[in-house]
PDB file of C-alpha atoms in Angstrom:
ATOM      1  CA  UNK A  26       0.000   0.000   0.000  1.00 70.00           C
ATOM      2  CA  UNK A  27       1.468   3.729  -0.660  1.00 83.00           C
ATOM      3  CA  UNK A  28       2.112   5.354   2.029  1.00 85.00           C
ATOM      4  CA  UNK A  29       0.480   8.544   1.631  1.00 90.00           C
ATOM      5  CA  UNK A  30       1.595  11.722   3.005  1.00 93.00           C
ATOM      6  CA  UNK A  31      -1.334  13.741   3.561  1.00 95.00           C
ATOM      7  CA  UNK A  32      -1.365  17.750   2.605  1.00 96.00           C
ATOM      8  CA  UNK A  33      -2.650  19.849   5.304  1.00 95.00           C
ATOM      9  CA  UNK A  34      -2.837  23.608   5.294  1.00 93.00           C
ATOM     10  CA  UNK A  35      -1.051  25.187   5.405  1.00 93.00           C
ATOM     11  CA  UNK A  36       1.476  23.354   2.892  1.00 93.00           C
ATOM     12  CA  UNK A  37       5.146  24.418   2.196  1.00 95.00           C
ATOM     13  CA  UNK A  38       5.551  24.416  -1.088  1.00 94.00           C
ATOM     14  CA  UNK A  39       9.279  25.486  -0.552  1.00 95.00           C
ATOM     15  CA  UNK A  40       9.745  21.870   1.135  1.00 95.00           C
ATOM     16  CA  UNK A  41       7.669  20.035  -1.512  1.00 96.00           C
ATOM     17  CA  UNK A  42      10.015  22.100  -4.730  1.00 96.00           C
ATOM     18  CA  UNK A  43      12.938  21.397  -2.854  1.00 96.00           C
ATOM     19  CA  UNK A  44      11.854  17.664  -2.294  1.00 95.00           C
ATOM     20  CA  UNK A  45      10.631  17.694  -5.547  1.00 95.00           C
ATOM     21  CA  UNK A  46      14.708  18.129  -6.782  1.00 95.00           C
ATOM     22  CA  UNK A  47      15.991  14.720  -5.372  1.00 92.00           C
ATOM     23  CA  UNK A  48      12.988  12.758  -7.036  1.00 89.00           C
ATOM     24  CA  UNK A  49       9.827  13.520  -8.272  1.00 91.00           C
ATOM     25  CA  UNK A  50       7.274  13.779  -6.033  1.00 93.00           C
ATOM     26  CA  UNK A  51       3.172  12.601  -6.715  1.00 94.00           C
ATOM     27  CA  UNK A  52       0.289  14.872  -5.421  1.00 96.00           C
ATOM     28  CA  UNK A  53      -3.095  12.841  -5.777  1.00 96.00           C
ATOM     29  CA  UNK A  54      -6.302  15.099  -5.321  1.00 97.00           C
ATOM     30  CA  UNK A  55      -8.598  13.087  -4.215  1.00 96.00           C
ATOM     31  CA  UNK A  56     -12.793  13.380  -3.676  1.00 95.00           C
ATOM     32  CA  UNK A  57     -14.194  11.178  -1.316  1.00 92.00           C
ATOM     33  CA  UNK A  58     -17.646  11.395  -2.708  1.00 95.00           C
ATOM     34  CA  UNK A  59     -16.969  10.539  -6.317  1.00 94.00           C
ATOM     35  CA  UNK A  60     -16.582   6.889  -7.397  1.00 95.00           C
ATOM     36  CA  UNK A  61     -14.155   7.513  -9.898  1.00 94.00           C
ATOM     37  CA  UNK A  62     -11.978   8.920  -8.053  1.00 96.00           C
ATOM     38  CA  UNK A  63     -12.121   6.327  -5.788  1.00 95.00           C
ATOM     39  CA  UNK A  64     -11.228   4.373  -8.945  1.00 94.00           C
ATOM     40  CA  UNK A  65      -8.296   6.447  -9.122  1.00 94.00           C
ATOM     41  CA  UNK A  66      -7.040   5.993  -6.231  1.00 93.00           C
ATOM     42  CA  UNK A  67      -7.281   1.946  -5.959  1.00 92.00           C
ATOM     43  CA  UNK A  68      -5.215   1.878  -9.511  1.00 91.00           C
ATOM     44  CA  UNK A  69      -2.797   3.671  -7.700  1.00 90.00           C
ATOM     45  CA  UNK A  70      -2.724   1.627  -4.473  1.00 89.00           C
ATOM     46  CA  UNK A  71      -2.969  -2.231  -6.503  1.00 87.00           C
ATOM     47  CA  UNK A  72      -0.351  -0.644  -8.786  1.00 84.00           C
ATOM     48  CA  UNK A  73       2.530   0.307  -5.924  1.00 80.00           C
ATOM     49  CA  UNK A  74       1.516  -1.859  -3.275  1.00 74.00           C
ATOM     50  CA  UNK A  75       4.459  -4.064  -3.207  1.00 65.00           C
ATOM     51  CA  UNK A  76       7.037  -1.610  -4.962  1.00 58.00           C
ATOM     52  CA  UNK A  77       6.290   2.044  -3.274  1.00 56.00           C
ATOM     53  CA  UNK A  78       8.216   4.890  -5.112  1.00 63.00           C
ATOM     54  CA  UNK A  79       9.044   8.295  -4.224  1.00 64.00           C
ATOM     55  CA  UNK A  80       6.804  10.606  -2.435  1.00 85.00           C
ATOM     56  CA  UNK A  81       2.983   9.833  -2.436  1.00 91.00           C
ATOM     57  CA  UNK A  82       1.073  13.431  -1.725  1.00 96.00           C
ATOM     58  CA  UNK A  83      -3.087  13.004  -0.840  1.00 95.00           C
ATOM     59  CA  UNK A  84      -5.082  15.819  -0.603  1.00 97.00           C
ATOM     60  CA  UNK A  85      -8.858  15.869   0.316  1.00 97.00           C
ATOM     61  CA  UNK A  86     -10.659  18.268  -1.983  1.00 93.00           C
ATOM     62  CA  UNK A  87     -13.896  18.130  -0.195  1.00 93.00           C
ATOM     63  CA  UNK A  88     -11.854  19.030   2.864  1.00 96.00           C
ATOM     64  CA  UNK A  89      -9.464  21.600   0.940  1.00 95.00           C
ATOM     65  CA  UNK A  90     -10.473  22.733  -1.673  1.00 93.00           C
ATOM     66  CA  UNK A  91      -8.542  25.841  -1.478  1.00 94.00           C
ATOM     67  CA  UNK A  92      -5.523  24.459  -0.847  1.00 95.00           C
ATOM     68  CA  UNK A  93      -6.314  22.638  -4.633  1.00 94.00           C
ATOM     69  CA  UNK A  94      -6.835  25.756  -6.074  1.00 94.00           C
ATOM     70  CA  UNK A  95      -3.333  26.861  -5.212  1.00 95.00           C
ATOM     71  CA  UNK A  96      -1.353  23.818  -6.049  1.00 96.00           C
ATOM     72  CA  UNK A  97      -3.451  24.495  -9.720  1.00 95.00           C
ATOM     73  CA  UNK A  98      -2.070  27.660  -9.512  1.00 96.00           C
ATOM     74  CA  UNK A  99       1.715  27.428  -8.665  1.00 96.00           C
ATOM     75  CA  UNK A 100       2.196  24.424 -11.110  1.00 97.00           C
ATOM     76  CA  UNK A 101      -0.027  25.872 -13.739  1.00 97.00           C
ATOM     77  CA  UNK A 102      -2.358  23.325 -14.014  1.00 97.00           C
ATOM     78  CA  UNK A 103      -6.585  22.900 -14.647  1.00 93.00           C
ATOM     79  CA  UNK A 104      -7.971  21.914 -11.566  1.00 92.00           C
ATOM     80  CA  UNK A 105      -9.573  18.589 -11.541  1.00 92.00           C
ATOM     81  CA  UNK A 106     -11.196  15.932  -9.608  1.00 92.00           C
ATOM     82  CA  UNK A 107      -9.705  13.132  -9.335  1.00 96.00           C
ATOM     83  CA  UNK A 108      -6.217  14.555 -10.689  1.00 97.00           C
ATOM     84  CA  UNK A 109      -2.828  13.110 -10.176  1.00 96.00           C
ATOM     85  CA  UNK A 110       0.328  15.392 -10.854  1.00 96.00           C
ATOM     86  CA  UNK A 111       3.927  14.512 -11.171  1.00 95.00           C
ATOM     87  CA  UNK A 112       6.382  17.767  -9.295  1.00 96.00           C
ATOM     88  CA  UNK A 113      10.024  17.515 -10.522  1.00 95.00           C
ATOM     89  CA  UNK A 114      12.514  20.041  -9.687  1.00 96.00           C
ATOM     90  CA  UNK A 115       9.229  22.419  -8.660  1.00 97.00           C
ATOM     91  CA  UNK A 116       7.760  22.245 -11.736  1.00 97.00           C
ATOM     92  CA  UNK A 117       4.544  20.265 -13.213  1.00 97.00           C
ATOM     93  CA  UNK A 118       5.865  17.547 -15.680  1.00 95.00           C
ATOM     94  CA  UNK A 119       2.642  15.586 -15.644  1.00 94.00           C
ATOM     95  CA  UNK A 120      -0.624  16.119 -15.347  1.00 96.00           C
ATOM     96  CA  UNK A 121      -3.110  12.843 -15.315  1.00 95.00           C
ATOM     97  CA  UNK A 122      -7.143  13.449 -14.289  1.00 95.00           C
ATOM     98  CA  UNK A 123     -10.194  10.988 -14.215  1.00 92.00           C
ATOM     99  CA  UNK A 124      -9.462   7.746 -16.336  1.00 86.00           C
ATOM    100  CA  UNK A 125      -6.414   8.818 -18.045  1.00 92.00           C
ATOM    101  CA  UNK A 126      -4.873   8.249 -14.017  1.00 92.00           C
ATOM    102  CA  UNK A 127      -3.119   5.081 -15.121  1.00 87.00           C
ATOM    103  CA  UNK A 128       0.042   3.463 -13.180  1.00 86.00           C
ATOM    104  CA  UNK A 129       2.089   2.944 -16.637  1.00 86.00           C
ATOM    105  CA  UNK A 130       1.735   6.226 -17.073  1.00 83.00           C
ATOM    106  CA  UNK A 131       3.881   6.512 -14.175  1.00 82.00           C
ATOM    107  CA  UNK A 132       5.792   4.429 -14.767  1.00 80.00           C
ATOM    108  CA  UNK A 133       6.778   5.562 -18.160  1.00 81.00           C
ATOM    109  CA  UNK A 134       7.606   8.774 -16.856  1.00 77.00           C
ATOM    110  CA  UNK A 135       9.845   7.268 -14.511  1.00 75.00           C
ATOM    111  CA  UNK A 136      11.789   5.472 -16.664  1.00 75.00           C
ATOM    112  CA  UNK A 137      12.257   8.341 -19.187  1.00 72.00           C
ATOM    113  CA  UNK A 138      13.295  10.830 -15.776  1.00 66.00           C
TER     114      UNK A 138
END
């Protein structure tokens, strides 16, 4: 299972860029009232349960949904529910939402890094 570290306001972004420049790091936005991105998140947690990389993020949107709208806005992404987006060296280099949140796309990334 991935060992999520959850984001609580308020967040240092500082800590995540400069974590962000040893490896990327994974921020999953995550509604716990819709079923896909429940979906999501059980891709996620079948795909690394036995090989956990990196740094997992988790952040409740129906609990923060602020603190969303200003991770959208540093990395210069769309806000969206579920959403799954890849920091490296403090910048956005992946942006996955809904279905398209697939573990080989991960991986692929990864292995191209």
């Amino acid at each position: 299972m991935i060992d999520w570290i959850e984001l609580i306001p308020p967040v240092d972004y500082n800590k995540l860029d400069v974590t962000s420049k040893e490896h990327p790091i994974f921020i999953f936005k995550h509604s716990t009232s819709c079923p896909l991105s429940k979906v999501a998140l059980l891709r996620l947690e079948d795909a690394f349960e036995s090989a956990p990389i990196n740094k997992f993020y988790f952040l409740d949107l129906l609990r923060y949904r602020d603190e969303s709208n200003h991770i959208a806005e540093k990395y210069h992404v769309h806000h969206e529910s579920p959403q799954l987006i890849v920091i490296d060296h403090g910048e956005c280099v992946l942006d996955l939402s809904h279905l398209d949140i697939e573990p080989s796309e991960i991986l692929e990334y990864l292995r191209f890094s």
